[in-house]
């Protein structure tokens, strides 16, 4: 009996001597979202060496810095899937993004992805970036490289060349392919051309984003074209900053949303992104 009491005393003594956990930063009492879609829970977050180490009650822990998040929401970083981050090399800290909670941005939208793709990504290694970045390969850039601004359909050789550029970009790290079918030279491409190039990206687990061919009076046709591309290429598609431009089209989003719902019900993976602006701008070439 004495032995048992002695061991119990020793155990309690060791527990009392155990050092409190130490973190560089503790965020206390915030409503924490984990990104899974589950409701927020009020808890603490412990950070050490720039990484989240613990998500639990850390009342007994110590920290170099404590942030009181009572009444605030703590969430994973936002992912911006449509980002014009061409200035990244001159503004590598991307402070405007970080201050809005964006920690990952996907560049190369609207058919304007970098080319040559791999060389561009390699050049980013020379900068200390403030956010994570990924890129799409751009149809407009690829088409221009293959056939300049010519308003015609590609020859078999030119199409093969373009498919090779998509394949190479995907191998070098592209997340998918983007189009800007309102812009030159993408506006000269028929749907079948985009389908063939998208099939290459689809075969390498990429996705397709489209600045639609039309966002005004012919908006419905533009949405239908994007859906057809997704269906025929077997690729997930995102309708880029979806909107209904011009007063005659106000309210027509009821119809475009119905088109998207119908396509999704038919098994086509259609998504949308949207910006909050009440006006838009673009280049003179349109």
Tab-separated table of C-alpha atoms in Angstrom, residues 11-181:
chain	number	residue	atom	x	y	z
A	11	UNK	CA	3.452	10.709	-10.562
A	12	UNK	CA	1.656	13.788	-9.233
A	13	UNK	CA	4.979	15.470	-8.512
A	14	UNK	CA	6.228	14.851	-12.067
A	15	UNK	CA	2.948	16.166	-13.505
A	16	UNK	CA	3.205	19.336	-11.442
A	17	UNK	CA	6.766	19.881	-12.691
A	18	UNK	CA	5.757	19.402	-16.335
A	19	UNK	CA	6.478	22.519	-18.333
A	20	UNK	CA	3.554	24.435	-19.786
A	21	UNK	CA	3.295	24.297	-23.573
A	22	UNK	CA	4.975	27.242	-25.230
A	23	UNK	CA	3.979	28.900	-28.501
A	24	UNK	CA	5.205	31.872	-30.448
A	25	UNK	CA	1.613	33.064	-30.841
A	26	UNK	CA	-1.669	32.088	-29.226
A	27	UNK	CA	-4.915	33.357	-30.720
A	28	UNK	CA	-7.402	33.145	-27.860
A	29	UNK	CA	-11.159	32.823	-27.767
A	30	UNK	CA	-11.961	33.271	-31.451
A	31	UNK	CA	-14.786	31.643	-33.359
A	32	UNK	CA	-12.641	29.237	-35.357
A	33	UNK	CA	-13.632	27.931	-38.786
A	34	UNK	CA	-11.643	24.947	-40.033
A	35	UNK	CA	-12.575	25.230	-43.704
A	36	UNK	CA	-14.614	22.027	-43.787
A	37	UNK	CA	-17.975	23.792	-43.744
A	38	UNK	CA	-18.621	22.879	-40.121
A	39	UNK	CA	-19.937	25.587	-37.769
A	40	UNK	CA	-17.359	27.743	-35.983
A	41	UNK	CA	-16.217	26.664	-32.512
A	42	UNK	CA	-14.918	28.995	-29.815
A	43	UNK	CA	-11.398	27.876	-29.033
A	44	UNK	CA	-7.712	28.842	-29.070
A	45	UNK	CA	-5.019	28.405	-31.718
A	46	UNK	CA	-1.363	27.782	-30.929
A	47	UNK	CA	1.283	28.747	-33.517
A	48	UNK	CA	4.932	27.749	-33.427
A	49	UNK	CA	7.576	28.463	-36.070
A	50	UNK	CA	4.939	29.821	-38.444
A	51	UNK	CA	2.734	26.720	-38.260
A	52	UNK	CA	-0.532	25.961	-36.471
A	53	UNK	CA	0.401	23.332	-33.881
A	54	UNK	CA	-2.691	23.138	-31.702
A	55	UNK	CA	-6.387	24.032	-31.864
A	56	UNK	CA	-7.844	23.582	-28.371
A	57	UNK	CA	-8.169	25.278	-24.993
A	58	UNK	CA	-4.698	26.690	-24.317
A	59	UNK	CA	-5.445	28.444	-21.021
A	60	UNK	CA	-2.447	26.777	-19.362
A	61	UNK	CA	-0.039	27.448	-22.232
A	62	UNK	CA	2.479	30.261	-22.579
A	63	UNK	CA	3.171	32.438	-25.613
A	64	UNK	CA	5.512	35.171	-26.775
A	65	UNK	CA	2.466	36.969	-28.144
A	66	UNK	CA	-1.213	36.542	-27.323
A	67	UNK	CA	-3.950	37.840	-29.604
A	68	UNK	CA	-7.405	38.231	-28.083
A	69	UNK	CA	-9.897	37.179	-30.795
A	70	UNK	CA	-12.979	37.285	-28.572
A	71	UNK	CA	-16.023	38.068	-30.717
A	72	UNK	CA	-14.000	37.694	-33.917
A	73	UNK	CA	-13.897	34.929	-36.531
A	74	UNK	CA	-10.656	33.097	-37.258
A	75	UNK	CA	-10.600	31.301	-40.605
A	76	UNK	CA	-8.166	29.661	-43.014
A	77	UNK	CA	-6.737	31.984	-45.644
A	78	UNK	CA	-8.990	32.800	-48.579
A	79	UNK	CA	-8.173	31.445	-52.045
A	80	UNK	CA	-8.641	33.908	-54.905
A	81	UNK	CA	-9.314	31.793	-58.000
A	82	UNK	CA	-9.260	34.766	-60.388
A	83	UNK	CA	-6.294	37.009	-59.764
A	84	UNK	CA	-4.477	39.409	-62.085
A	85	UNK	CA	-1.167	39.114	-60.263
A	86	UNK	CA	1.089	40.239	-63.094
A	87	UNK	CA	2.728	42.832	-60.720
A	88	UNK	CA	3.849	40.042	-58.350
A	89	UNK	CA	7.528	40.569	-59.165
A	90	UNK	CA	7.387	44.287	-58.386
A	91	UNK	CA	5.106	43.814	-55.348
A	92	UNK	CA	6.131	40.344	-54.118
A	93	UNK	CA	4.829	40.838	-50.574
A	94	UNK	CA	1.269	41.126	-52.033
A	95	UNK	CA	0.303	43.190	-49.012
A	96	UNK	CA	-3.084	44.236	-50.400
A	97	UNK	CA	-4.052	40.561	-50.688
A	98	UNK	CA	-2.705	39.535	-47.297
A	99	UNK	CA	-4.522	42.358	-45.519
A	100	UNK	CA	-7.788	41.043	-46.976
A	101	UNK	CA	-7.082	37.519	-45.746
A	102	UNK	CA	-6.088	36.147	-49.168
A	103	UNK	CA	-3.219	33.698	-48.741
A	104	UNK	CA	-3.401	31.913	-52.105
A	105	UNK	CA	-4.043	33.440	-55.521
A	106	UNK	CA	-4.460	31.769	-58.915
A	107	UNK	CA	-3.040	33.860	-61.755
A	108	UNK	CA	-3.243	33.608	-65.510
A	109	UNK	CA	-6.988	34.251	-65.974
A	110	UNK	CA	-8.845	35.380	-69.112
A	111	UNK	CA	-6.500	33.546	-71.470
A	112	UNK	CA	-3.462	35.478	-70.262
A	113	UNK	CA	-1.388	32.864	-68.446
A	114	UNK	CA	2.412	33.105	-68.593
A	115	UNK	CA	4.366	31.702	-71.530
A	116	UNK	CA	6.881	30.035	-71.479
A	117	UNK	CA	5.184	28.626	-68.397
A	118	UNK	CA	7.919	26.783	-66.537
A	119	UNK	CA	10.490	29.510	-67.081
A	120	UNK	CA	8.119	32.058	-65.548
A	121	UNK	CA	7.500	29.911	-62.462
A	122	UNK	CA	11.247	29.376	-62.060
A	123	UNK	CA	11.788	33.144	-62.120
A	124	UNK	CA	9.431	33.533	-59.143
A	125	UNK	CA	11.889	31.521	-57.051
A	126	UNK	CA	14.032	34.667	-56.961
A	127	UNK	CA	11.412	36.491	-54.886
A	128	UNK	CA	10.159	36.102	-51.336
A	129	UNK	CA	6.431	35.986	-51.994
A	130	UNK	CA	3.921	37.056	-49.369
A	131	UNK	CA	1.252	34.626	-50.612
A	132	UNK	CA	1.035	31.244	-52.284
A	133	UNK	CA	0.579	31.527	-56.039
A	134	UNK	CA	-0.470	29.158	-58.787
A	135	UNK	CA	-1.193	29.768	-62.464
A	136	UNK	CA	-3.386	28.718	-65.339
A	137	UNK	CA	-2.008	28.488	-68.848
A	138	UNK	CA	-3.659	30.990	-71.174
A	139	UNK	CA	-5.367	30.190	-74.490
A	140	UNK	CA	-4.811	33.705	-75.853
A	141	UNK	CA	-1.079	33.559	-75.161
A	142	UNK	CA	-0.823	30.098	-76.710
A	143	UNK	CA	-2.871	31.009	-79.795
A	144	UNK	CA	-0.839	34.165	-80.366
A	145	UNK	CA	2.401	32.197	-80.109
A	146	UNK	CA	1.107	29.699	-82.677
A	147	UNK	CA	-0.627	32.012	-85.179
A	148	UNK	CA	-0.436	35.652	-84.031
A	149	UNK	CA	-3.682	37.648	-84.272
A	150	UNK	CA	-4.928	35.953	-87.414
A	151	UNK	CA	-8.721	35.746	-87.679
A	152	UNK	CA	-8.926	32.183	-88.931
A	153	UNK	CA	-9.027	28.625	-87.727
A	154	UNK	CA	-5.750	26.815	-87.028
A	155	UNK	CA	-4.301	24.281	-89.402
A	156	UNK	CA	-3.878	20.743	-88.106
A	157	UNK	CA	-0.207	21.487	-87.495
A	158	UNK	CA	-0.994	24.686	-85.585
A	159	UNK	CA	-3.597	22.942	-83.435
A	160	UNK	CA	-1.124	20.166	-82.658
A	161	UNK	CA	1.423	22.830	-81.705
A	162	UNK	CA	-1.066	24.529	-79.370
A	163	UNK	CA	-2.020	21.227	-77.750
A	164	UNK	CA	1.668	20.586	-77.165
A	165	UNK	CA	2.007	23.954	-75.409
A	166	UNK	CA	-0.949	23.165	-73.148
A	167	UNK	CA	0.565	19.768	-72.322
A	168	UNK	CA	3.951	21.297	-71.547
A	169	UNK	CA	2.418	23.971	-69.307
A	170	UNK	CA	0.436	21.354	-67.402
A	171	UNK	CA	3.585	19.273	-66.938
A	172	UNK	CA	5.363	22.371	-65.650
A	173	UNK	CA	2.732	23.074	-63.001
A	174	UNK	CA	-0.335	24.743	-64.523
A	175	UNK	CA	-3.589	24.076	-62.681
A	176	UNK	CA	-5.601	24.249	-65.887
A	177	UNK	CA	-6.386	26.426	-68.882
A	178	UNK	CA	-8.084	29.813	-69.095
A	179	UNK	CA	-9.738	31.529	-72.034
A	180	UNK	CA	-10.686	35.097	-72.794
A	181	UNK	CA	-13.029	34.553	-75.717
